[in-house]
Every structure is written in C-alpha cells, then in structure tokens.
CSV table of N, CA and C in Angstrom, one decimal:
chain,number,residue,atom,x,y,z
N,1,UNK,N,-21.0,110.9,128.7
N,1,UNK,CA,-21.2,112.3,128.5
N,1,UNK,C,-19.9,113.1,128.5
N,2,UNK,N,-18.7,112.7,129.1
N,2,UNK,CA,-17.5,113.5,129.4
N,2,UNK,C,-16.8,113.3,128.0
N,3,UNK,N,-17.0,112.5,127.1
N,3,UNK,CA,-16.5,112.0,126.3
N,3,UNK,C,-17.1,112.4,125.3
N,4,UNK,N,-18.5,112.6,125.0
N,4,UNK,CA,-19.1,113.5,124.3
N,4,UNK,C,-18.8,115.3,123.9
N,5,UNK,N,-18.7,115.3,125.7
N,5,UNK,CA,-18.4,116.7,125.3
N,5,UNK,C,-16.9,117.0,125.1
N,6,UNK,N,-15.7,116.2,125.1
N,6,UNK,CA,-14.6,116.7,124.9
N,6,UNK,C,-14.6,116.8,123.3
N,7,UNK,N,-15.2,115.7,122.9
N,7,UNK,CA,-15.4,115.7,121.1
N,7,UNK,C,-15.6,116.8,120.6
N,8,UNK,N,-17.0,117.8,121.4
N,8,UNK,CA,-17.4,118.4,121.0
N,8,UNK,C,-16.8,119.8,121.5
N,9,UNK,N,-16.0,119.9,122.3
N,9,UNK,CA,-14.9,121.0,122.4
N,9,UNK,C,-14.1,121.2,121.0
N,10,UNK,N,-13.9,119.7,121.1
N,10,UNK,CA,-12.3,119.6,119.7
N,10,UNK,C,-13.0,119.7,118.7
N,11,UNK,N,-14.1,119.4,118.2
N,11,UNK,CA,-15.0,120.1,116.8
N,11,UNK,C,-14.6,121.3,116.4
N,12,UNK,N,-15.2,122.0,117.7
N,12,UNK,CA,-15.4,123.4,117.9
N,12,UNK,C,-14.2,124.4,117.8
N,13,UNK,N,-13.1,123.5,118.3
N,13,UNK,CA,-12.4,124.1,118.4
N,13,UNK,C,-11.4,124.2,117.0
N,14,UNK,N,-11.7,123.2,116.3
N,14,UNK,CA,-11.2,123.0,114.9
N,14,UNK,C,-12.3,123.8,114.0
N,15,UNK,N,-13.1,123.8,114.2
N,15,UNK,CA,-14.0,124.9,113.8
N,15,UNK,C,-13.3,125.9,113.5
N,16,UNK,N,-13.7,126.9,114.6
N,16,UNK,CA,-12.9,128.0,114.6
N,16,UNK,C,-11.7,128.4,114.3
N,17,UNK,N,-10.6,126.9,114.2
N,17,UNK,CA,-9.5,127.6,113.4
N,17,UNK,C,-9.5,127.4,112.3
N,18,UNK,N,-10.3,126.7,111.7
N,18,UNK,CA,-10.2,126.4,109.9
N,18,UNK,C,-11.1,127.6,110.0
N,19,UNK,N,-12.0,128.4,110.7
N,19,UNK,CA,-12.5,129.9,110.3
N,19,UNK,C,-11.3,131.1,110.4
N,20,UNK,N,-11.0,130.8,111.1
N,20,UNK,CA,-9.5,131.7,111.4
N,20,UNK,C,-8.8,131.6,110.1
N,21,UNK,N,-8.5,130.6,109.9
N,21,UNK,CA,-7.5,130.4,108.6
N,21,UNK,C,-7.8,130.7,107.4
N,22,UNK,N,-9.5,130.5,107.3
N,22,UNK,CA,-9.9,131.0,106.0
N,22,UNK,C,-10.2,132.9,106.0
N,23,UNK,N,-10.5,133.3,107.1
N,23,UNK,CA,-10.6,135.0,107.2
N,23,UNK,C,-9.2,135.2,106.7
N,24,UNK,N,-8.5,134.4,107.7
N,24,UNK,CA,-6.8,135.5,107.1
N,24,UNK,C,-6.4,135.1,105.8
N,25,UNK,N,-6.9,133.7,105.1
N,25,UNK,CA,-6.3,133.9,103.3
N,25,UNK,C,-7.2,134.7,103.1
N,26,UNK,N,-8.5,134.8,102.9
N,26,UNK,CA,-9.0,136.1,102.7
N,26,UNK,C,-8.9,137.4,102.5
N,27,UNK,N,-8.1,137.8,103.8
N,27,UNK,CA,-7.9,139.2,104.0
N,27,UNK,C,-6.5,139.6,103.8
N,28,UNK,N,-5.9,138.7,103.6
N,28,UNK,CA,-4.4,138.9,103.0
N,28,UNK,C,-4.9,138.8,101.4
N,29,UNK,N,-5.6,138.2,101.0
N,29,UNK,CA,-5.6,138.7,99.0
N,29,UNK,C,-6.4,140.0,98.9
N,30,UNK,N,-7.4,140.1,100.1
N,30,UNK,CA,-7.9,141.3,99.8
N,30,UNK,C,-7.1,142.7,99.8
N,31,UNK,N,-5.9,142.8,100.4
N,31,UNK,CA,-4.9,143.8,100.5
N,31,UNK,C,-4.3,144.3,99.1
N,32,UNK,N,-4.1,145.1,99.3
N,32,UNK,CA,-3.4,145.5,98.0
N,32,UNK,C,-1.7,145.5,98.5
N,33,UNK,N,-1.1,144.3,97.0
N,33,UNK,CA,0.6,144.6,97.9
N,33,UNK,C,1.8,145.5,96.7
N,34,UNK,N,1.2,146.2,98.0
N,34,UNK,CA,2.1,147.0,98.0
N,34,UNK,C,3.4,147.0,97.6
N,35,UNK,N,4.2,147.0,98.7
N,35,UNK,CA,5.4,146.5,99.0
N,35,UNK,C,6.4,145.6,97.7
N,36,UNK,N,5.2,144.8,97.3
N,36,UNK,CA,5.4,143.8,95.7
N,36,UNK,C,5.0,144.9,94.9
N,37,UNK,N,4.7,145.7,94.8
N,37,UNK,CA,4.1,146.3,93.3
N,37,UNK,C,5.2,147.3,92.9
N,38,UNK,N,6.3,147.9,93.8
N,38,UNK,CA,7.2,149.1,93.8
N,38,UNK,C,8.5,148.4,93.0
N,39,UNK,N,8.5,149.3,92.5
N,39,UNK,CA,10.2,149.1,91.5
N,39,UNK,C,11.2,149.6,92.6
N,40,UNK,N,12.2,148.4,92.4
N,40,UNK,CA,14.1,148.5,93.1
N,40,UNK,C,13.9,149.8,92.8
N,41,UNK,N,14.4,151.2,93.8
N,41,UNK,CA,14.8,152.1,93.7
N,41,UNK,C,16.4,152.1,93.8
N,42,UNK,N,17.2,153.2,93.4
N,42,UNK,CA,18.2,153.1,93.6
N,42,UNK,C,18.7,154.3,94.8
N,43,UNK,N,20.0,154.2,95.2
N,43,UNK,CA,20.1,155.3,96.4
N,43,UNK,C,20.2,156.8,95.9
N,44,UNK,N,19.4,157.6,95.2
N,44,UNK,CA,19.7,158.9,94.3
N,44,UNK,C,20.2,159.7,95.6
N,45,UNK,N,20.5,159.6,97.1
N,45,UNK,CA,20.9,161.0,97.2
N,45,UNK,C,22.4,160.7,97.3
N,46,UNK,N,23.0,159.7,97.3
N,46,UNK,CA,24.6,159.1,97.6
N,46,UNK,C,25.0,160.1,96.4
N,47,UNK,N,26.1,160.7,96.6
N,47,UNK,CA,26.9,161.7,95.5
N,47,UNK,C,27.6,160.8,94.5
N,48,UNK,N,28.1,159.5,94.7
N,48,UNK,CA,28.7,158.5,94.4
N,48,UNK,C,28.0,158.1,93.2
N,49,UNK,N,26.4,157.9,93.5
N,49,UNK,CA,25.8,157.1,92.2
N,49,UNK,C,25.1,158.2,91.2
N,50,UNK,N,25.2,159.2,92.0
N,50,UNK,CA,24.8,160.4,91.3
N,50,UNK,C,25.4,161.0,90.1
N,51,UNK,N,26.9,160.7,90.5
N,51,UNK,CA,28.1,161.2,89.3
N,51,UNK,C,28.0,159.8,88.7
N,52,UNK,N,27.8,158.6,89.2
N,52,UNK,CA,28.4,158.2,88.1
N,52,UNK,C,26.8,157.4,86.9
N,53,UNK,N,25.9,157.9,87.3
N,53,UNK,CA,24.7,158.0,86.9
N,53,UNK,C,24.6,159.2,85.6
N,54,UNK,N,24.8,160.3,86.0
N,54,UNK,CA,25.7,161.8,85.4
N,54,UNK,C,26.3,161.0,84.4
N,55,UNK,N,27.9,160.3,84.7
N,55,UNK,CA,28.8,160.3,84.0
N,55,UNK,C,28.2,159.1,82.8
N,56,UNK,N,27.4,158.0,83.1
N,56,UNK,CA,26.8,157.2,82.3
N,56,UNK,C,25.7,157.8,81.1
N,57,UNK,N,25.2,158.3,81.7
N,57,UNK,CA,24.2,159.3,81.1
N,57,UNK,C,24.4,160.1,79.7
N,58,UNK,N,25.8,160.8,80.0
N,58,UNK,CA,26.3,161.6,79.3
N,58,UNK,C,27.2,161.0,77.9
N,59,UNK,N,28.1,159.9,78.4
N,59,UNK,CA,28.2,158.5,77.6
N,59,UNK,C,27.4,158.4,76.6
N,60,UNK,N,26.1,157.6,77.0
N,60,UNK,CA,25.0,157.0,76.4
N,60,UNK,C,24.4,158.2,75.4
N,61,UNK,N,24.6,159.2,75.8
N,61,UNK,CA,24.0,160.4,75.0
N,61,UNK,C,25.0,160.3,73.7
N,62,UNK,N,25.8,161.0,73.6
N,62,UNK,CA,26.9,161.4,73.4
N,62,UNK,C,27.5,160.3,72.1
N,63,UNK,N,27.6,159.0,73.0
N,63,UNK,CA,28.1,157.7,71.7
N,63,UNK,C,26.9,156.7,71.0
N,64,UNK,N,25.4,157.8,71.5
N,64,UNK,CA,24.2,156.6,71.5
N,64,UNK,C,24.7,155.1,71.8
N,65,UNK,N,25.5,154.8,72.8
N,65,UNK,CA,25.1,153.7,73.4
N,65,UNK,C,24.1,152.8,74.5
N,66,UNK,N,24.1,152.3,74.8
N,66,UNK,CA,23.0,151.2,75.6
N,66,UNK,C,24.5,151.0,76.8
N,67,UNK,N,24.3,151.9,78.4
N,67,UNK,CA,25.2,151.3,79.1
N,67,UNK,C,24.5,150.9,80.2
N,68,UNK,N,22.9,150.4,80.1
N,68,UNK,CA,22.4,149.9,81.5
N,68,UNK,C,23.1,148.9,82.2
N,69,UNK,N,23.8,148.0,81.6
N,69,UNK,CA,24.6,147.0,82.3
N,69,UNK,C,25.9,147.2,81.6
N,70,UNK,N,27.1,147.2,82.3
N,70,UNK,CA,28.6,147.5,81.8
N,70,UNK,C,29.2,145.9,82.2
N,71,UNK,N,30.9,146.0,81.3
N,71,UNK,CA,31.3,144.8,81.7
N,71,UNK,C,31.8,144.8,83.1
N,72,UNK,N,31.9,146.1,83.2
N,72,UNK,CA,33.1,146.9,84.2
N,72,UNK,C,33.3,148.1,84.2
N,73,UNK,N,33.5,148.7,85.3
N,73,UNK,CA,33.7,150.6,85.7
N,73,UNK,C,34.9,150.4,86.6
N,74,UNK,N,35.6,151.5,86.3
N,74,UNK,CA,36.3,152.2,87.2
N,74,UNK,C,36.1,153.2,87.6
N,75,UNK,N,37.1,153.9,89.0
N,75,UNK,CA,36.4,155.0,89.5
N,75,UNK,C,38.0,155.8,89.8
N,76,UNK,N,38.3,157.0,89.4
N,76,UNK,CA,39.2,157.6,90.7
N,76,UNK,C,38.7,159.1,91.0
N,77,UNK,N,39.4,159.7,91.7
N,77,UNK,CA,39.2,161.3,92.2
N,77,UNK,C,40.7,161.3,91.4
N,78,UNK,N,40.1,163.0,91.2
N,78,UNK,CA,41.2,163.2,90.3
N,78,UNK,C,41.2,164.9,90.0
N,79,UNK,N,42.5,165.2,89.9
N,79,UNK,CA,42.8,166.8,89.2
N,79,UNK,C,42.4,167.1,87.8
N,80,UNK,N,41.6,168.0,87.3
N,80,UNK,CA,42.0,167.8,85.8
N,80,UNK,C,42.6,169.3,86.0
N,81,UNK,N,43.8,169.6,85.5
N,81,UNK,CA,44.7,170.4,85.4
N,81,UNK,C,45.0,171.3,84.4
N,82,UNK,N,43.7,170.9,83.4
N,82,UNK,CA,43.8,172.2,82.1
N,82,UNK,C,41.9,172.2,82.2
N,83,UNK,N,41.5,171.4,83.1
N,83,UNK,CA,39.9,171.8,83.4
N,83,UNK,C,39.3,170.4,82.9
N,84,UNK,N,37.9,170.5,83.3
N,84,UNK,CA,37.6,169.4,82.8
N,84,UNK,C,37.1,168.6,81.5
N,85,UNK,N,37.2,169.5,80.6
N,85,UNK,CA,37.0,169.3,79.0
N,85,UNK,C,38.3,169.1,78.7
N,86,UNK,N,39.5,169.3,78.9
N,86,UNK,CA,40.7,168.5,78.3
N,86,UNK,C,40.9,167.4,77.9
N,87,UNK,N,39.6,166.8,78.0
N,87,UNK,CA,39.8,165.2,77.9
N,87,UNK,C,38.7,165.4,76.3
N,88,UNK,N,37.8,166.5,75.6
N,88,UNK,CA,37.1,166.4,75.1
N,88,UNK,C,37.6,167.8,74.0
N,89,UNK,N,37.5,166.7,72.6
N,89,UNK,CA,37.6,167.6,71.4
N,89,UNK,C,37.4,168.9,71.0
N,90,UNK,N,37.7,170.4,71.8
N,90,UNK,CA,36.9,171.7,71.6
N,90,UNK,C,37.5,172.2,70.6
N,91,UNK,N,36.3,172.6,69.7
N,91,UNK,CA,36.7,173.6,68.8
N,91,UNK,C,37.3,175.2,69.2
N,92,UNK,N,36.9,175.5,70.1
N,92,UNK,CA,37.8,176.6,70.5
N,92,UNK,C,38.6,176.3,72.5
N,93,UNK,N,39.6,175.6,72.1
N,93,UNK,CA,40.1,175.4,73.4
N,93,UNK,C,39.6,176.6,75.2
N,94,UNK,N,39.6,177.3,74.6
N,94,UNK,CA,39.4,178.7,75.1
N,94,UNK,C,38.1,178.5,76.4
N,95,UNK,N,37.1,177.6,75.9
N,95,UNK,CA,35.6,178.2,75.9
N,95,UNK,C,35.1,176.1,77.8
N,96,UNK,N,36.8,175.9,77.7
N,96,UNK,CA,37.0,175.1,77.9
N,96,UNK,C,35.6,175.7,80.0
N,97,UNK,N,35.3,174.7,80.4
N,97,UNK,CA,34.9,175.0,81.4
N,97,UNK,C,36.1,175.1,83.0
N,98,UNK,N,36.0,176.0,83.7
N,98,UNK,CA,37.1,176.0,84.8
N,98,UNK,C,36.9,175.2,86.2
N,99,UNK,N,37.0,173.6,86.0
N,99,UNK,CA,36.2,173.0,87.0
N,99,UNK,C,37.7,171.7,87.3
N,100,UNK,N,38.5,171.4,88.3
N,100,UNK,CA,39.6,171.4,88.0
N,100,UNK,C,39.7,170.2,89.0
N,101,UNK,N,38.5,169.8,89.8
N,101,UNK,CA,38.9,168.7,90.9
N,101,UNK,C,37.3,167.7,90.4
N,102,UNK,N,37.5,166.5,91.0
N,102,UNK,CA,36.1,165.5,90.1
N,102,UNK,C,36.5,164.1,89.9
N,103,UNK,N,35.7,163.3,89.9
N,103,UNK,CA,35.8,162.0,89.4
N,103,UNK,C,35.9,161.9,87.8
N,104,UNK,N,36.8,160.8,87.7
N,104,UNK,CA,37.3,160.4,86.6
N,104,UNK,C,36.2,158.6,86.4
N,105,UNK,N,35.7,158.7,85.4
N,105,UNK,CA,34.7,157.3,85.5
N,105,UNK,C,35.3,156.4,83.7
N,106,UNK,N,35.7,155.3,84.3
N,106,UNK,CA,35.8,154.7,83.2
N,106,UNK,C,35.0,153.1,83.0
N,107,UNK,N,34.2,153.3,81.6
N,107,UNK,CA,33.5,152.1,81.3
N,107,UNK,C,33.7,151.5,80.3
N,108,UNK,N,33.4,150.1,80.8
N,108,UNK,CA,33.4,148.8,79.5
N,108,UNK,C,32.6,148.5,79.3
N,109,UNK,N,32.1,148.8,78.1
N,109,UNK,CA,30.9,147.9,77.7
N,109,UNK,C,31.3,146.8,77.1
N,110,UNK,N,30.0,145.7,77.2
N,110,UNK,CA,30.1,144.1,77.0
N,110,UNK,C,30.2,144.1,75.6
N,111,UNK,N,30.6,144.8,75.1
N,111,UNK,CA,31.2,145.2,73.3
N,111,UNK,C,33.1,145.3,73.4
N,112,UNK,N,33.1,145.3,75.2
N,112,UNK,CA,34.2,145.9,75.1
N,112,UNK,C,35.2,147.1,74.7
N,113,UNK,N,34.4,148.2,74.5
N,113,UNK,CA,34.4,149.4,74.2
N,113,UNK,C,34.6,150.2,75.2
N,114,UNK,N,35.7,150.9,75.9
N,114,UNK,CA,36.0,151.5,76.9
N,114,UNK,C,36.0,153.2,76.7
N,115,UNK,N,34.7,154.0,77.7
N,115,UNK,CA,34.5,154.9,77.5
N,115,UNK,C,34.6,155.5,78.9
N,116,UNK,N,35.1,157.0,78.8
N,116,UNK,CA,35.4,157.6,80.1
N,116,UNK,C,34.8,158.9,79.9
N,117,UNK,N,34.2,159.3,81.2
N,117,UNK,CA,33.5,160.4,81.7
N,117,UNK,C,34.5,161.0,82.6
N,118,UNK,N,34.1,162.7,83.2
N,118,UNK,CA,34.9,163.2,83.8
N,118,UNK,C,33.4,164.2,84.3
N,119,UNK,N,33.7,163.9,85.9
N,119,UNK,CA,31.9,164.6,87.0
N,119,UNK,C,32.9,165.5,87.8
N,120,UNK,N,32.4,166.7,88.1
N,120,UNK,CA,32.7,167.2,89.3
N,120,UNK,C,32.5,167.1,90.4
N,121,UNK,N,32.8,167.1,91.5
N,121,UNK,CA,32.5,167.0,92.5
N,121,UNK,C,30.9,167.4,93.3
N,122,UNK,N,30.5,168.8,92.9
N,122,UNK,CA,29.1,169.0,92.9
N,122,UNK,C,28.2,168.2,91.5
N,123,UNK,N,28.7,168.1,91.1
N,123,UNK,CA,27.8,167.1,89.7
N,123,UNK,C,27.0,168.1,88.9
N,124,UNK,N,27.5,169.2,88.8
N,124,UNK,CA,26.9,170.5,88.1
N,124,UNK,C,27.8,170.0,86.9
N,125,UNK,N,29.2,169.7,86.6
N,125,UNK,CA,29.1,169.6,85.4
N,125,UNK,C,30.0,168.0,85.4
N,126,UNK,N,29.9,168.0,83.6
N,126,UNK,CA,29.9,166.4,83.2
N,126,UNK,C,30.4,166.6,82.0
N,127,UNK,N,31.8,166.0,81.9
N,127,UNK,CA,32.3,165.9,80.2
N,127,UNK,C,32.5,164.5,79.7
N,128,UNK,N,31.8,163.8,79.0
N,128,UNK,CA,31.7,162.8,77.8
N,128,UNK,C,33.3,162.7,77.2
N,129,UNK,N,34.3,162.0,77.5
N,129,UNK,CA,35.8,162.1,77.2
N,129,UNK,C,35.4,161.3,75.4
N,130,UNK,N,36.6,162.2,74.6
N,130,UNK,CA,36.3,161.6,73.3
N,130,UNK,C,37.2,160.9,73.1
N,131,UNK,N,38.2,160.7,73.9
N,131,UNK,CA,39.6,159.9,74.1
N,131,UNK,C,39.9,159.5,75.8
N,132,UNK,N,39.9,158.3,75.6
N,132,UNK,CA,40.5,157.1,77.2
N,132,UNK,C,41.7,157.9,77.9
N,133,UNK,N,41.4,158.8,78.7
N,133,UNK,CA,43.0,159.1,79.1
N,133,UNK,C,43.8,158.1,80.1
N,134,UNK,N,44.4,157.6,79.8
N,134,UNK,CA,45.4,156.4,80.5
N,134,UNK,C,45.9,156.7,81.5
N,135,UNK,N,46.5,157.6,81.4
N,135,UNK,CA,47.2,158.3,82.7
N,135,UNK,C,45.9,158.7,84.0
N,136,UNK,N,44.8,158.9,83.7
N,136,UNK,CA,44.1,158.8,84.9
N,136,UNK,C,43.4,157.3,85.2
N,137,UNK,N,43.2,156.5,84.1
N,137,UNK,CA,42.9,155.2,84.6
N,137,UNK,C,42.9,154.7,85.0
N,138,UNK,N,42.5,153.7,86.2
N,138,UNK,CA,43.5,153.1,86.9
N,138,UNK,C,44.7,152.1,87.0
N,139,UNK,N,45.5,152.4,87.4
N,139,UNK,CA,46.7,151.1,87.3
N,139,UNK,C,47.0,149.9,87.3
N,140,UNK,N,47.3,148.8,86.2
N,140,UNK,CA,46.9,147.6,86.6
N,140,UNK,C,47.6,147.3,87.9
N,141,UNK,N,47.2,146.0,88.3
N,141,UNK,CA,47.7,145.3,89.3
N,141,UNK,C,49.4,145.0,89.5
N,142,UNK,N,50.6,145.3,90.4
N,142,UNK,CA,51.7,145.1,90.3
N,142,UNK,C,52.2,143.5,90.0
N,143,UNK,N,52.9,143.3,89.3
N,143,UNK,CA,53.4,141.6,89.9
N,143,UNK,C,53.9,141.5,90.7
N,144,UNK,N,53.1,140.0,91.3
N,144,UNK,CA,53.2,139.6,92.9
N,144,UNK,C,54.9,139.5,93.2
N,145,UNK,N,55.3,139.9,94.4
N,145,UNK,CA,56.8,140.0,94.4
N,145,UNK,C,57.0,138.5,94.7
N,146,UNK,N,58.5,138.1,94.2
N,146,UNK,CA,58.8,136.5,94.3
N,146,UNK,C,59.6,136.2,96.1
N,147,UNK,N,59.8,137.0,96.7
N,147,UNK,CA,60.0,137.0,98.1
N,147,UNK,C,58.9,136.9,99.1
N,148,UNK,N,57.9,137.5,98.4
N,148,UNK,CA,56.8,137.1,99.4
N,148,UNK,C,55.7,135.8,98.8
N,149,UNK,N,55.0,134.7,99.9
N,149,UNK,CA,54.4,134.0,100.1
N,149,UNK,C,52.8,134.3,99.1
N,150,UNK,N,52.7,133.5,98.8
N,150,UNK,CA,51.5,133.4,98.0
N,150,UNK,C,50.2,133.6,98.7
C-alpha cells in the first residue's frame, strides 16, 4: 500500500505539472506581444540626432538622394562667420539668414558622394551646402611621429 500510494502522488504530481505547463503555453500565445510588434525607435529628444536628422533630411531633399544608410558622417561645432547660408548658392547674398554658431555635418554616401549640411544650434534652421567646405571638415589624421613607439 506505501508503494502504491507514493506512485500515486508522483502521477499526480506530474499531472499537474504537464497542466501547469500546458496553461502557461497557452496563455503566453494568448497575449498579444507587444513588446515584438513596436518598431526600433530612435532617441528624438537628443539635440545631437535631431540636427543631424535635420541636416540629413534637408540633403535628401535638396540632391533627391537616398541617405538612410551613409558610408560615413562627420560632425563639428562650428562658427559660420558670414551666416549660415555661406556655404549655399544665393541669388541675392543679402537675404542670407543671421544664424552664426551650429553644427557643421558632413556625409558619404555608399556612391561616395560627399555632402554637407550646416544646423544650428536650436535646429530652427538648416542649410543643404551646394559646395563641401574643407576648411570646416574635419582634419585628417596627423602622421604618427617616428620618435614615438607604435
């Protein structure tokens, strides 16, 4: 009889967990997921991806290109010193906007076509450059000095 009934514990007891096991696949497909169904957001309040979201934007407009994936970007803070359309073709220099501090954004596309934007600091305004200005680019890399160790 002791032997009967321990069988009949362990039945029981496997019972209830193959019930167990089957309620919870169950009730986990019954859920709706969530969590799986949302698209990658990106960080929109970072100022950083904001301008250079802005500065991509305005690109893509501008040369109808395709820049959702680049070969490469650069980035600097930067003066523009006659405003920030000096980098852009105006028919009447005059009418130029007065916005004088900003990120400078430069992109490669996998065409290898290097295009630069100019964002201001508030991201209120955005100029599409019709010419690479070099002088704000960034600098290549120095050659390694031959005194110092590798």
């Amino acid at each position: 009889m002791h032997r009967t009934f321990n069988v009949s514990i362990r039945a029981a007891m496997l019972l209830s967990l193959a019930a167990l096991f089957l309620f919870s696949l169950i009730f986990s497909f019954s859920l709706p997921m969530t969590a799986q169904a949302q698209d990658p957001t990106a960080t929109p309040n970072d100022p950083f991806w904001r301008a250079y979201s802005a500065a991509r934007d305005a690109i893509e407009e501008k040369f109808s290109v395709d820049l959702t994936q680049v070969q490469s970007y650069e980035w600097s803070q930067a003066e523009f010193v006659t405003g920030i359309d000096s980098c852009v073709d105006l028919d009447d220099p005059n009418t130029g906007r007065p916005v004088y501090f900003g990120w400078v954004f430069t992109l490669t596309s996998f065409r290898n076509q290097t295009y630069q934007a100019r964002v201001s600091y508030d991201i209120q305004d955005v100029a599409a450059c019709d010419h690479v200005d070099e002088a704000s680019a960034p600098a290549a890399p120095a050659a390694p000095d031959g005194s110092l160790p590798p």
